[in-house]
Each structure stands twice: as C-alpha cells, then as structure tokens.
mmCIF file of C-alpha atoms and ligand atoms in Angstrom:
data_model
loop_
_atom_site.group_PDB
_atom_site.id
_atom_site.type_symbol
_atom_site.label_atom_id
_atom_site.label_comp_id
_atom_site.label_asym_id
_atom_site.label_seq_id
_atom_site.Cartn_x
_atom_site.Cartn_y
_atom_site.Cartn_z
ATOM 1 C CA UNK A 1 -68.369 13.852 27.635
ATOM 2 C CA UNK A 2 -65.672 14.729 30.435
ATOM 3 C CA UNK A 3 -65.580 18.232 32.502
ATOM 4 C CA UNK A 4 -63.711 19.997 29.459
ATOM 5 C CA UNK A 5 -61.545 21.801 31.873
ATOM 6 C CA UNK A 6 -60.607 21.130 35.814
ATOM 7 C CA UNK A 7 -58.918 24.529 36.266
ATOM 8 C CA UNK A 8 -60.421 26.285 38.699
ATOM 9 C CA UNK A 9 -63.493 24.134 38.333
ATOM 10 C CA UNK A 10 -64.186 26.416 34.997
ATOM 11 C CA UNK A 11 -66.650 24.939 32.617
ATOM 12 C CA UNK A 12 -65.968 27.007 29.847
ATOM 13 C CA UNK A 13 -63.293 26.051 27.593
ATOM 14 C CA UNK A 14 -61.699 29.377 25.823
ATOM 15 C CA UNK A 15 -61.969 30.820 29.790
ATOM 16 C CA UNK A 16 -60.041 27.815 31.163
ATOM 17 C CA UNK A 17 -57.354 27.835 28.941
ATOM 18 C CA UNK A 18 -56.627 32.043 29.450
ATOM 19 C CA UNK A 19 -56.726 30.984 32.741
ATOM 20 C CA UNK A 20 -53.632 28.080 32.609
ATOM 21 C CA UNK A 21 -52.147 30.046 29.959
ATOM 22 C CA UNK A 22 -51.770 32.989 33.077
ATOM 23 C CA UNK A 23 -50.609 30.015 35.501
ATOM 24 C CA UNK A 24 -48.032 29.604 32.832
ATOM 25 C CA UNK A 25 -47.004 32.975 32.278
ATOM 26 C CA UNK A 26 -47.063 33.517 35.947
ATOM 27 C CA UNK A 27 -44.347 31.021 36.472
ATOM 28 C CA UNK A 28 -46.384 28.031 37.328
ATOM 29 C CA UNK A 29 -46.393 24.346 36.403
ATOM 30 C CA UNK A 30 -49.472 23.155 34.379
ATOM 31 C CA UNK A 31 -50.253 20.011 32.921
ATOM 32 C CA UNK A 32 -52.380 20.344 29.501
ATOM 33 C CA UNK A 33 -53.280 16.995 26.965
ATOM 34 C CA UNK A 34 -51.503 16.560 24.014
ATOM 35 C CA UNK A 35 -52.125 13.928 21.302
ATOM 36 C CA UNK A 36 -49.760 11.897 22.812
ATOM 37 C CA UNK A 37 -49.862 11.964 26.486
ATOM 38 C CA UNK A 38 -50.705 14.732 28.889
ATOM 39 C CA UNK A 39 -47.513 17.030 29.761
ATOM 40 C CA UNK A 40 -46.326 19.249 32.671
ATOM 41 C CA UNK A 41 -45.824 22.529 31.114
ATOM 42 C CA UNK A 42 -43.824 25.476 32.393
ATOM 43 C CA UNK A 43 -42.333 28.672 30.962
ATOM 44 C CA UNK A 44 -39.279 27.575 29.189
ATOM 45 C CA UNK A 45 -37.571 30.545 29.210
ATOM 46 C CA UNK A 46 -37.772 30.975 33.100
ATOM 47 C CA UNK A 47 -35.245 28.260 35.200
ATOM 48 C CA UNK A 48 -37.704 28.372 38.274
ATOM 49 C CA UNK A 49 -40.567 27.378 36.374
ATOM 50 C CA UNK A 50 -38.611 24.664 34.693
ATOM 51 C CA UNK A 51 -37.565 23.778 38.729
ATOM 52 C CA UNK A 52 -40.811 23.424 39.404
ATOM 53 C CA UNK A 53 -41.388 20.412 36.559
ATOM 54 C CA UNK A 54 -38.425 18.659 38.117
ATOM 55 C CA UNK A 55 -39.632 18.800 41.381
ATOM 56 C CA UNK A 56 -43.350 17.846 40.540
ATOM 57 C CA UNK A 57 -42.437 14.453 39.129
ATOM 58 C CA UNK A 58 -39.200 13.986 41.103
ATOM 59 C CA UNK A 59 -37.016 13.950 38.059
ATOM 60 C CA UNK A 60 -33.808 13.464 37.861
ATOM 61 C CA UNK A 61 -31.963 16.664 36.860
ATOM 62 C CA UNK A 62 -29.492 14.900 33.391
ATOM 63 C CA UNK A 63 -33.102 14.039 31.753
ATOM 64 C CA UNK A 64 -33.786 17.205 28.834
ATOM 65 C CA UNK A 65 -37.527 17.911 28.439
ATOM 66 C CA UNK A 66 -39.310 18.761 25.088
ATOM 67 C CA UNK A 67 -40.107 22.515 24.302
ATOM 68 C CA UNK A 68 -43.669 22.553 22.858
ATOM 69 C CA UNK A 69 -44.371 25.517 20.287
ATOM 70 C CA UNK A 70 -47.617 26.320 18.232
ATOM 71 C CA UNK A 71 -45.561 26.766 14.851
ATOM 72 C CA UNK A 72 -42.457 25.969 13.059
ATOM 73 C CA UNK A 73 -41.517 30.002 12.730
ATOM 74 C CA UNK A 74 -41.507 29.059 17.051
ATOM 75 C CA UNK A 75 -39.122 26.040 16.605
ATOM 76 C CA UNK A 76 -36.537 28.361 14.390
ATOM 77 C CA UNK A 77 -36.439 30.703 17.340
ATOM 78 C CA UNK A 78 -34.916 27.922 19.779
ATOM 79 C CA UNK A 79 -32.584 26.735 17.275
ATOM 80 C CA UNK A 80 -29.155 27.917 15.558
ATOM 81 C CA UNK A 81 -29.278 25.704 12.410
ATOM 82 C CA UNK A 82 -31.592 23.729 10.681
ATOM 83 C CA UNK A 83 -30.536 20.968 7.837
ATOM 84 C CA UNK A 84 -32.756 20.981 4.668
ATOM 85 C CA UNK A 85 -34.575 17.363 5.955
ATOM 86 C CA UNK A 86 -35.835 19.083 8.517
ATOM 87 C CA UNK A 87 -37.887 21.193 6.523
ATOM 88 C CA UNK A 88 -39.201 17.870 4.938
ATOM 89 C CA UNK A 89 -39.958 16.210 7.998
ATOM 90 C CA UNK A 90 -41.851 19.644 9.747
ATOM 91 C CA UNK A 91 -44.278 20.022 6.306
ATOM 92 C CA UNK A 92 -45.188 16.314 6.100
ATOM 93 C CA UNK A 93 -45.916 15.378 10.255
ATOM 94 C CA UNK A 94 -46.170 19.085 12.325
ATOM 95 C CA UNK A 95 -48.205 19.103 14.234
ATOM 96 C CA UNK A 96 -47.649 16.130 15.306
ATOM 97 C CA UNK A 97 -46.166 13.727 17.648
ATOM 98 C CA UNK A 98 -42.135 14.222 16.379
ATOM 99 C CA UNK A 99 -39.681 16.211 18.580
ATOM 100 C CA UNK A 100 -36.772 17.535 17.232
ATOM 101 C CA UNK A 101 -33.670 17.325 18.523
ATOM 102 C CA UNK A 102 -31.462 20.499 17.059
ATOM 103 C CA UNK A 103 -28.530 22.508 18.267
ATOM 104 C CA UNK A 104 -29.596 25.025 20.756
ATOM 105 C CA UNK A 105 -29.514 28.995 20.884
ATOM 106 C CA UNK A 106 -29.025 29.109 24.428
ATOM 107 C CA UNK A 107 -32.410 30.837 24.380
ATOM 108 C CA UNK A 108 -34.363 28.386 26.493
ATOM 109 C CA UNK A 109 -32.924 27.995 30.440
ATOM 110 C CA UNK A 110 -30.029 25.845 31.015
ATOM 111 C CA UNK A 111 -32.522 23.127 33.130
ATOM 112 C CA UNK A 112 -34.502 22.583 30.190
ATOM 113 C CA UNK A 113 -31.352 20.847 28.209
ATOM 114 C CA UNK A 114 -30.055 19.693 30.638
ATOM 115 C CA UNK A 115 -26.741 21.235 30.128
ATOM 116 C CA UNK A 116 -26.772 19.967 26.590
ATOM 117 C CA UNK A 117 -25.742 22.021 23.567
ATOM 118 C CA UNK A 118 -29.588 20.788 22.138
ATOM 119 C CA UNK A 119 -32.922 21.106 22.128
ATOM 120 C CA UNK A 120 -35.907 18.889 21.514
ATOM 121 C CA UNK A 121 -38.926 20.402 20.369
ATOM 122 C CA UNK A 122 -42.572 19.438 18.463
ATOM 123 C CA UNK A 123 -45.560 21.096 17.717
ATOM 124 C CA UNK A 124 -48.308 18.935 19.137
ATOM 125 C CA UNK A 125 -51.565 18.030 17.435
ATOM 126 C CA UNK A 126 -54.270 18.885 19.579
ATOM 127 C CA UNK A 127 -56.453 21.827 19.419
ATOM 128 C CA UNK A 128 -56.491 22.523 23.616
ATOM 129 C CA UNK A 129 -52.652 22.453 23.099
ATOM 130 C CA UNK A 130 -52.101 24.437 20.832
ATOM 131 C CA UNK A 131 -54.576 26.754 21.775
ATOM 132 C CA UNK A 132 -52.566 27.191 25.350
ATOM 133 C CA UNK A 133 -49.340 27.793 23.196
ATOM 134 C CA UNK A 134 -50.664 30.578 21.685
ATOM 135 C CA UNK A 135 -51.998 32.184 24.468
ATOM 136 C CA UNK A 136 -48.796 31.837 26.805
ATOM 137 C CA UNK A 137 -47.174 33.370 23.925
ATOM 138 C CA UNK A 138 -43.812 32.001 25.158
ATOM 139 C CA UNK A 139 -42.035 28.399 24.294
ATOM 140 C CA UNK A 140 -43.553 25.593 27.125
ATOM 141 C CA UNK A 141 -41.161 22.787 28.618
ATOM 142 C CA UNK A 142 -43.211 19.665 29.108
ATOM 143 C CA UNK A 143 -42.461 16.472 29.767
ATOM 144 C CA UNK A 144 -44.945 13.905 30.591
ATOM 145 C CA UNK A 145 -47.460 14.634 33.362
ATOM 146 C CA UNK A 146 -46.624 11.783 35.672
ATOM 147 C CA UNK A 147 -44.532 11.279 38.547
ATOM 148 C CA UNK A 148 -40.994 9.691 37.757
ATOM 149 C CA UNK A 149 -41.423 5.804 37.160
ATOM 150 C CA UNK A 150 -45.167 5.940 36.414
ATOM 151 C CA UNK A 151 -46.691 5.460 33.215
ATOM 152 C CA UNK A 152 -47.518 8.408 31.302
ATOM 153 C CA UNK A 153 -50.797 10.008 31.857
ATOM 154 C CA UNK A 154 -53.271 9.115 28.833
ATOM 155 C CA UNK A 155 -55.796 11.290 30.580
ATOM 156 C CA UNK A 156 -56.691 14.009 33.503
ATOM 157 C CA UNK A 157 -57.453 12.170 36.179
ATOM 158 C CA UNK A 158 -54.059 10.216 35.544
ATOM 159 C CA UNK A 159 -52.582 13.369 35.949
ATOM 160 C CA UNK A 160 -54.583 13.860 39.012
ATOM 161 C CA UNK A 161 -53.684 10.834 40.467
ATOM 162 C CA UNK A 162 -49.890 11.319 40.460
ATOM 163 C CA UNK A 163 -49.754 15.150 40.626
ATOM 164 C CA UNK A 164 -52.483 16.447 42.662
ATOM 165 C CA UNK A 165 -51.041 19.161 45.198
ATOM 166 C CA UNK A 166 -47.497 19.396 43.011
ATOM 167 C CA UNK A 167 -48.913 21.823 40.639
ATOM 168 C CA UNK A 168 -50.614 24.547 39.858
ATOM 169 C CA UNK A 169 -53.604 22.647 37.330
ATOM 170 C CA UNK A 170 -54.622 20.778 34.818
ATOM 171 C CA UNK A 171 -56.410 21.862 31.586
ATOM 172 C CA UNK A 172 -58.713 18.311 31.576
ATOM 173 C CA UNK A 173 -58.987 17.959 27.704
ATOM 174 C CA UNK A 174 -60.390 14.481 27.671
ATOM 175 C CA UNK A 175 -58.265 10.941 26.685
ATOM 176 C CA UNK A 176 -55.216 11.591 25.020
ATOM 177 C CA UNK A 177 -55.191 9.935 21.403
ATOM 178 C CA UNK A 178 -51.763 8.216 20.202
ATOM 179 C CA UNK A 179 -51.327 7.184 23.873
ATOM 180 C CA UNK A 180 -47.761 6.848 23.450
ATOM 181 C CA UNK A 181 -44.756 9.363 23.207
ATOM 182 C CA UNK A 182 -43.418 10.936 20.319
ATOM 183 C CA UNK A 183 -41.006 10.309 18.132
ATOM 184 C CA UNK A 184 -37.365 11.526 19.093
ATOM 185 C CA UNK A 185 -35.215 12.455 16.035
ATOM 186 C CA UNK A 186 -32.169 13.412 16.786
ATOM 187 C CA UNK A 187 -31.152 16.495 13.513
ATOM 188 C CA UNK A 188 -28.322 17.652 14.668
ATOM 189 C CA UNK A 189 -26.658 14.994 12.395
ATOM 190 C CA UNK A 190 -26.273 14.596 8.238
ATOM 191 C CA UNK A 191 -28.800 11.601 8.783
ATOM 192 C CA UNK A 192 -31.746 12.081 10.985
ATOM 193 C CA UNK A 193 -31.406 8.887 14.137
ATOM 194 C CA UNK A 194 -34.401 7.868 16.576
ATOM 195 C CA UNK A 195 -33.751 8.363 20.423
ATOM 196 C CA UNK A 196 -36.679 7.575 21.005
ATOM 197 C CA UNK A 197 -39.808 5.578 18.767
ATOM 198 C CA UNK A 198 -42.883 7.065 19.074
ATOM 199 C CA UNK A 199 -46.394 8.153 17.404
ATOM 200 C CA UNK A 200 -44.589 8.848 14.057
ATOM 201 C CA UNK A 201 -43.332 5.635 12.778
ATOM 202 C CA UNK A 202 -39.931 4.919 11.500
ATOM 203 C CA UNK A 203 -41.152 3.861 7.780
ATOM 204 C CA UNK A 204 -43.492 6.937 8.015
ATOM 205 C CA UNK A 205 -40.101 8.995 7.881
ATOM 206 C CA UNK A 206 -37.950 7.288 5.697
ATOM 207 C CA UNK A 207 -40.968 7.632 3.182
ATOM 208 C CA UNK A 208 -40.284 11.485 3.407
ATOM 209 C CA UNK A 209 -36.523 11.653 3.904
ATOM 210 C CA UNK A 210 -35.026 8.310 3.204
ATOM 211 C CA UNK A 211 -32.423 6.814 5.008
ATOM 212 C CA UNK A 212 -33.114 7.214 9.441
ATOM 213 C CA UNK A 213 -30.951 5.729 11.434
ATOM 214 C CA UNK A 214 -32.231 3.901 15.012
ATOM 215 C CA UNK A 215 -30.015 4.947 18.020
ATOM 216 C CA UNK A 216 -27.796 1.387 18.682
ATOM 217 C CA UNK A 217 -28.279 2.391 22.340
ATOM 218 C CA UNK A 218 -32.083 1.328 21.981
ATOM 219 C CA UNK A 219 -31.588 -1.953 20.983
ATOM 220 C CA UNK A 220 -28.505 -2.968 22.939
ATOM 221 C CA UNK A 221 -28.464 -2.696 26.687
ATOM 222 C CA UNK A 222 -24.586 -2.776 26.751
ATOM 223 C CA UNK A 223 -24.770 0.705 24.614
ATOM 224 C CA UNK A 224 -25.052 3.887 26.255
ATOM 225 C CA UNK A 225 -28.280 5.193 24.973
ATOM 226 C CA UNK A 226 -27.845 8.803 23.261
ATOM 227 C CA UNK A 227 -31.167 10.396 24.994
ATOM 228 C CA UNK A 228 -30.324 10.207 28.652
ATOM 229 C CA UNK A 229 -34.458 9.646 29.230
ATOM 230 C CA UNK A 230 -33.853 6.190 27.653
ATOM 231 C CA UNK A 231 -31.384 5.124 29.957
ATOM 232 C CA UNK A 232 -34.426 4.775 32.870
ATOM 233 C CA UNK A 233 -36.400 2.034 33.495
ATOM 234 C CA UNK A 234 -39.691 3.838 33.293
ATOM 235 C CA UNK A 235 -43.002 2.973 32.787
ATOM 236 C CA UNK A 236 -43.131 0.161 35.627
ATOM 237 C CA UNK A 237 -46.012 -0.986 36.770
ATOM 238 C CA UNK A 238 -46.346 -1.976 40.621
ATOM 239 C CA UNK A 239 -46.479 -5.789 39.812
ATOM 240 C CA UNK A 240 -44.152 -7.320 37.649
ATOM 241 C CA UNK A 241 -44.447 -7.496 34.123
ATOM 242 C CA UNK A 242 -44.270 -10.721 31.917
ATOM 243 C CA UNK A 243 -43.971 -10.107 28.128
ATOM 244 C CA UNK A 244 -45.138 -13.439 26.307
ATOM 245 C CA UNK A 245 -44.293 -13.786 22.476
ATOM 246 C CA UNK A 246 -46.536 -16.455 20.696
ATOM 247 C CA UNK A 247 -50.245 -18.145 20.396
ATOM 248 C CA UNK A 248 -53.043 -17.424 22.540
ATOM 249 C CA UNK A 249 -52.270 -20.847 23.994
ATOM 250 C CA UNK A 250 -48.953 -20.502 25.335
ATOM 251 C CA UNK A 251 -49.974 -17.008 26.858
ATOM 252 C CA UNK A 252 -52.750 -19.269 28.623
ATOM 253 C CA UNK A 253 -50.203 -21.358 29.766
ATOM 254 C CA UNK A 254 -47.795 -19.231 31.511
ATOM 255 C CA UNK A 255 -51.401 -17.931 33.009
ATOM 256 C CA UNK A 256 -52.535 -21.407 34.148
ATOM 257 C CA UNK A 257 -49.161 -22.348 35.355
ATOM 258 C CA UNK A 258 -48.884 -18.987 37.266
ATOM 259 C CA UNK A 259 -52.744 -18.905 39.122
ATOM 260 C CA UNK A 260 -51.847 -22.627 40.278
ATOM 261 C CA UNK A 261 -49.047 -20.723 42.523
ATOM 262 C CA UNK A 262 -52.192 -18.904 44.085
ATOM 263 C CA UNK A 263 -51.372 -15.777 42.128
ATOM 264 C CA UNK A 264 -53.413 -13.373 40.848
ATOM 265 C CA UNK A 265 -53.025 -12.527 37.226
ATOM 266 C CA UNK A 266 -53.716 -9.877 34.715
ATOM 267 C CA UNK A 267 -53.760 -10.674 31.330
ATOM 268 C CA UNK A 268 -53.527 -7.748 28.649
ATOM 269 C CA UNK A 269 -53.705 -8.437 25.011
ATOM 270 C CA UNK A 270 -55.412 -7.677 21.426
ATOM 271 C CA UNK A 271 -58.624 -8.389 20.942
ATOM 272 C CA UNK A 272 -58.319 -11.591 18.801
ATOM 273 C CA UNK A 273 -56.060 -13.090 21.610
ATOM 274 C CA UNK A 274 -57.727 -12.234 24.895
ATOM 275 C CA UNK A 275 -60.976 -13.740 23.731
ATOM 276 C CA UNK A 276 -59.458 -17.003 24.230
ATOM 277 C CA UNK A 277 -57.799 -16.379 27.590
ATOM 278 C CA UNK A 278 -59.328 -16.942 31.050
ATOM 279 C CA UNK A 279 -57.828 -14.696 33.404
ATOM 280 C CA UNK A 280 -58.553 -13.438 36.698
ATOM 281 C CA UNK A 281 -58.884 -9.985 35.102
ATOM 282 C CA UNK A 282 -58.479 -9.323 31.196
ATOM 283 C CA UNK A 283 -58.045 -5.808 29.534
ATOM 284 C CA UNK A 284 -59.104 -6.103 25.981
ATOM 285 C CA UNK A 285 -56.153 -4.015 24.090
ATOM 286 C CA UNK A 286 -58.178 -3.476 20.688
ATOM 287 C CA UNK A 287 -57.768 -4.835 17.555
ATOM 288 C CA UNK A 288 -54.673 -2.621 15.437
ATOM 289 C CA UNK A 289 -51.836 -1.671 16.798
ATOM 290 C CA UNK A 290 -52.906 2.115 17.281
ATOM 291 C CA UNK A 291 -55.451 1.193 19.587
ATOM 292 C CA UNK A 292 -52.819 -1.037 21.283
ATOM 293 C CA UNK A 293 -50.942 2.155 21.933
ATOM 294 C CA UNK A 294 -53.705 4.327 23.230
ATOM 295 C CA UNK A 295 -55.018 1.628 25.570
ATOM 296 C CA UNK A 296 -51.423 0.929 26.992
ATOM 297 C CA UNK A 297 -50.697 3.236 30.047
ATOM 298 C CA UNK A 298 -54.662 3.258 30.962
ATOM 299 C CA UNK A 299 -54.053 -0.487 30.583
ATOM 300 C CA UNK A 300 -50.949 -0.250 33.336
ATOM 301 C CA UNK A 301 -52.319 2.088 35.328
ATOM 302 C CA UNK A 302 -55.682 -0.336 35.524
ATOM 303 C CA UNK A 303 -53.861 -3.194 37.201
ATOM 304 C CA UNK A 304 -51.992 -1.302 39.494
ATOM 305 C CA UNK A 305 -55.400 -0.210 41.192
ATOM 306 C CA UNK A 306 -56.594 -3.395 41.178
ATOM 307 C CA UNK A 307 -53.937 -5.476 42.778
ATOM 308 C CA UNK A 308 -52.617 -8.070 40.708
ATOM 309 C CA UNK A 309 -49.691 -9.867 41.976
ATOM 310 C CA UNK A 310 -48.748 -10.864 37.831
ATOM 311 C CA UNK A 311 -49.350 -9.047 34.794
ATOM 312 C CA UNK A 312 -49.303 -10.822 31.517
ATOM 313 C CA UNK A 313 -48.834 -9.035 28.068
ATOM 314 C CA UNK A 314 -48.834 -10.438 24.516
ATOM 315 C CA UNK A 315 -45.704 -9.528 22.521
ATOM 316 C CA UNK A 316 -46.461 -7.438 19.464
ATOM 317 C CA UNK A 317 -45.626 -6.854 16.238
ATOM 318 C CA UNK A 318 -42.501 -3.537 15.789
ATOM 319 C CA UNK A 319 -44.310 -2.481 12.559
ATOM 320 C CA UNK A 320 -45.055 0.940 12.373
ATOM 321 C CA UNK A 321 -46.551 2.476 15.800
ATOM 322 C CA UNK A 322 -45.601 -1.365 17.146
ATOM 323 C CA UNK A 323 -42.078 -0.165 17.683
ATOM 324 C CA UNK A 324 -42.665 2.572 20.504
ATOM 325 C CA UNK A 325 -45.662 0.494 21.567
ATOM 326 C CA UNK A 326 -42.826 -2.913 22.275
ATOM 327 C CA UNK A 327 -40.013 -0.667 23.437
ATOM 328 C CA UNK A 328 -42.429 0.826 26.060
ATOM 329 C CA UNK A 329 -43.100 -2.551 27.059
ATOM 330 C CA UNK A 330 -39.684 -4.684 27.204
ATOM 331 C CA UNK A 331 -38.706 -1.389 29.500
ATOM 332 C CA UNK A 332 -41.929 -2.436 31.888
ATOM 333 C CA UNK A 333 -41.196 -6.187 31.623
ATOM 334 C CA UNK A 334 -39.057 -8.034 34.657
ATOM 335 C CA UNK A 335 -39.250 -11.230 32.100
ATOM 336 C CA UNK A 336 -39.885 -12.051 28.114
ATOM 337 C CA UNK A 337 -40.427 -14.951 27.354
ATOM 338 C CA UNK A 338 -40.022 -15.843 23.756
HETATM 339 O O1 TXA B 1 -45.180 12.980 23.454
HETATM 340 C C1 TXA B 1 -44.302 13.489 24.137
HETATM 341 O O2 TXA B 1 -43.134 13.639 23.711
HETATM 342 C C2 TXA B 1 -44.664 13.953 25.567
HETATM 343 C C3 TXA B 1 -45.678 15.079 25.421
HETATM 344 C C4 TXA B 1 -46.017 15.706 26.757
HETATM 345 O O3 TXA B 1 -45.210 16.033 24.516
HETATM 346 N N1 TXA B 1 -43.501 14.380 26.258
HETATM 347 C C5 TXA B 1 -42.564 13.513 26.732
HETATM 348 O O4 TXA B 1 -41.534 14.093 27.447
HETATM 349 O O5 TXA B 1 -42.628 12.321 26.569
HETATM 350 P P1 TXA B 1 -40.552 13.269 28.394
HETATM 351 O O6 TXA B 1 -39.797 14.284 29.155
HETATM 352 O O7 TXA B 1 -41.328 12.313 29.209
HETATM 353 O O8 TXA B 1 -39.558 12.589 27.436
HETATM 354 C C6 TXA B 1 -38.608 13.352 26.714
HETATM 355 C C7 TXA B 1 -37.560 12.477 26.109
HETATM 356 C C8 TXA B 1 -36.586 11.974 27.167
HETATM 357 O O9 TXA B 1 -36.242 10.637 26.848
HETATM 358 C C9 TXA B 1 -35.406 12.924 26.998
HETATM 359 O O10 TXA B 1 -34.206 12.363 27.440
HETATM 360 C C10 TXA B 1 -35.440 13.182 25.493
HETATM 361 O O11 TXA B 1 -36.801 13.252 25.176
HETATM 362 N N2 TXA B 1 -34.778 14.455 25.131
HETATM 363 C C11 TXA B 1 -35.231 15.720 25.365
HETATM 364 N N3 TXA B 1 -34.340 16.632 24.926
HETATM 365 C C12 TXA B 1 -33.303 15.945 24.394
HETATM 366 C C13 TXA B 1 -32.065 16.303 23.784
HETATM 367 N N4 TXA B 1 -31.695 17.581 23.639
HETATM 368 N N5 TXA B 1 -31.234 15.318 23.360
HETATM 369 C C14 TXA B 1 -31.589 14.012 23.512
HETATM 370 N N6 TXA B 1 -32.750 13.597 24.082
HETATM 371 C C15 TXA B 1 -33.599 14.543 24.525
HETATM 372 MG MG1 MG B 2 -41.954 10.709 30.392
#
C-alpha cells in the first residue's frame, strides 16, 4: 500500500486527518478522497475559504460546489424543505455518491451557490471522508481536486500534480473507487431530474422512487443545461479525443488509417476489445462498466504524460454507471464517430 496520508508527511492515519481537519477549520483549502474522486474541501460556512477553492483550480465563479456532510441530520441543517422522496432516496444510497440539489437556508456562504437559491449536497462513502467531516465538525465545500479543464483526480498524486503549492494538503487516502462523479438530482422539484449522471445510476433511482426525469439540457447542446458545471467542456485531455462506436475492427481502422499520417495513437478500451487492437500505446479499461469508470481519468491523465498526438476510445454502453461514464466522454471527444 500507498503513504496513507501526505499531510505533513504524517504516517499515522487518525493523526493526519486531526491534522487536515485543523487546516479546515483554520480556513484552509484541503483536498481529501472520496469514493468518487478526490475533492478540494474548505469551510463552507466561511466565503474566504470557499475563495480559496476558486482560486486553487481557477474556477469560474457561476459554477456551485457540493457541500459534503457526515449525516443526513447535517444535510437538513443546509436546507429549508425537504419532499418525502428525498427521504427515500437518502435511506436507500447515503452515503454515497448522490448530491442533492435542495432549496437553500442561506446558511452556507453566498460563493458556495453561486448566488443560487440551492444547494447541492451528499454524504460520501468513504471512511477517510467521513472521518474528516466529523472532525471539522462544520459542512465542507468540495468540488473536484483538479485544476479547471483537467480530469478529475482518481488519486493523490493527481491531486498533486495539478494542485501542488495552491493548497494547504492533501489527506492521500489511496485510489478513489467509482472514479467518476456523483449523481446530481436536482429535489427542489415534485419529480426528482439528473443534472448531472454519476456513480448512482438512473434505474438504481427510479427502482426507489419511480419516475426521474434527465435534464433535456444534457442531451441537447442547443438547451441550456440546468447545472451551470455542465455547460463546460471539461475533462479534456491535451490531445484530441476520438470516440469510436462499433467492432474492434473498425476501432483498428480509424487506428491504422490515423498512424499511416505518422501519428501517434492511444487506444483506450475494454478488455475484450483492446486485445485485438495494435496500438502504439493501449490502456486496458477492464472488463464491466464499473471498472470502465474507475480506470477513466487515470486513463486520461496517462496519455497526456505520455505524448500522444491521437487518443482513441471505444463507445460504451449508457446502461447503468455507462451513462456518466459516456457523458464524461462525448464532453472530452473533438470527434464521434458512429
Ligand atoms: O463526486 C463528486 O460529486 C465530487 C466529489 C469531490 O464529491 N465533486 C464534484 O464537484 O464533482 P464539482 O464541483 O466538480 O461538480 C459539481 C457539479 C457542477 O456541475 C455544479 O454545477 C453542480 O454540481 N451543482 C452544484 N450545486 C448546484 C446547484 N445548487 N444547482 C445545480 N447544480 C449544482
Ligand atoms: Mg469537477
């Protein structure tokens, strides 16, 4: 295993996390792993804390972060009103990768919304997490721990990479799980609607509280998205991005036609695919589509180091997790080819 904790080079675990659990109370900005992705945490109650998150990652001011809370008594304190499915949805998947999206008390700082009248929050799953959120005792804004336009950090030294010198630490709790975002559901509404797809999957909820709706803004690109964070390009990786639906021969085919150019291409697939590609460099994806989604960003961030001029990516399946894991990519891709 990893260093458990890079804060202040502290090897001992319950010590580390007082110690970014101070940084937090102190006003700092820490970045601690969650199930889904590592986030940049800061008080959420203090607006020059929050500052500090949009000035680490270079964020643009109109994009809300997620309040992170150990419990759902927590979440109630943020929020004036919550409708009976939300009590549903917080018994059957807190902790968990959901956030939701509920009308505000005014009691976190104005940054954090955005100058919204509502609030996203989640309980995440992960014991270093949760841990931390108990200890700062007070509700933690965190968006993802990468700078603006990178792919989200999947593990410390992700974070390290894009953040070092911008912040105050990082509680190193190994490789993130889920490896992609949560779930936004907007609640502020008589019938819950994804913002955003993420860890929790779509059929996952409606199993619990029926009918969700999917934001239109999501699918059409003529549609003002209804999260403002969806509106961004993000996840981009320095070379472009080709998204290629189809057989493991017509992926090699874009590849062969693409090398004879003198390019140098990345190929990143499933495991049943990318055993019958040659590539200048392959990353094996895994065989489901959850270890699709953890791979990803580590995935994105692995070409960028090593200088491809091309990346290819199978096209996958939008069951379940294979939603947030495609909308994550046609946002990275320059080109899909169908
Ligand atoms: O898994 C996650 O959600 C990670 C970990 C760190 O918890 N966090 C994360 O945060 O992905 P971030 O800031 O990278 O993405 C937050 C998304 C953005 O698209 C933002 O616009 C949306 O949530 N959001 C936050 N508050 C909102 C609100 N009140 N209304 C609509 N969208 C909101
Ligand atoms: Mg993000």
């Amino acid at each position: 295993t990893k260093r458990w904790f890079a804060i202040d080079k502290l090897q001992d675990k319950q010590e580390a996390i007082q110690a970014a659990a101070a940084l937090l109370k102190a006003g700092e900005a820490v970045a601690f792993p969650t199930e889904t992705v590592y986030g940049l945490g800061a008080d959420a109650t203090n607006e020059l804390a929050v500052n500090k998150i949009f000035e680490a990652k270079g964020r643009p001011q109109d994009n809300p972060l997620i309040v992170h809370v150990a419990t759902a008594q927590q979440l109630k304190e943020l929020v004036s009103e919550i409708p009976p499915y939300v009590d549903k949805l917080l018994e059957a998947f807190t902790p968990g990768p959901l956030t939701f999206v509920l009308p505000s008390n005014g009691r976190c700082a104005d940054n954090v919304t955005a100058g919204l009248d509502s609030v996203g929050v989640r309980i995440p799953d992960h014991p270093a997490a949760l841990s931390l959120l108990k200890q700062a005792a007070v509700p933690v804004a965190a968006p993802s721990a990468n700078l603006s336009g990178k792919p989200s950090p999947t593990s410390a030294d992700h974070v390290w990479a894009d953040l070092q010198g911008r912040i105050a630490g990082v509680l190193d709790g190994g490789a993130t799980g889920v490896g992609v975002e949560s779930t936004v559901l907007d609640c502020t509404q008589p019938i819950p609607i994804i913002l955003r797809p993420g860890g929790i999957a779509i059929e996952q909820l409606e199993q619990v509280v029926g009918t969700v709706m999917v934001d239109p803004g999501l699918a059409n690109e003529h549609e003002r998205p209804r999260s403002p964070g969806m509106k961004y390009r993000h996840y981009s990786p320095d070379a472009p991005l080709w998204l290629v639906k189809g057989s493991a021969d017509k992926l090699q085919q874009v590849v062969y036609k693409e090398s004879q150019k003198g390019q140098r291409v990345g190929v990143m697939a499933a495991s049943g695919t990318i055993a019958r590609i040659e590539a200048d460099l392959k990353k094996d994806l895994g065989a489901s589509l959850e270890s699709v989604a953890t791979a990803l960003y580590d995935a994105l961030r692995m070409f960028n180091s090593q200088h491809v001029d091309l990346i290819i990516c199978e096209a996958f399946s939008e069951e379940g997790i294979g939603q947030a894991v495609m909308n994550r990519l046609k946002k990275a891709a320059s080109h899909y080819i169908e």
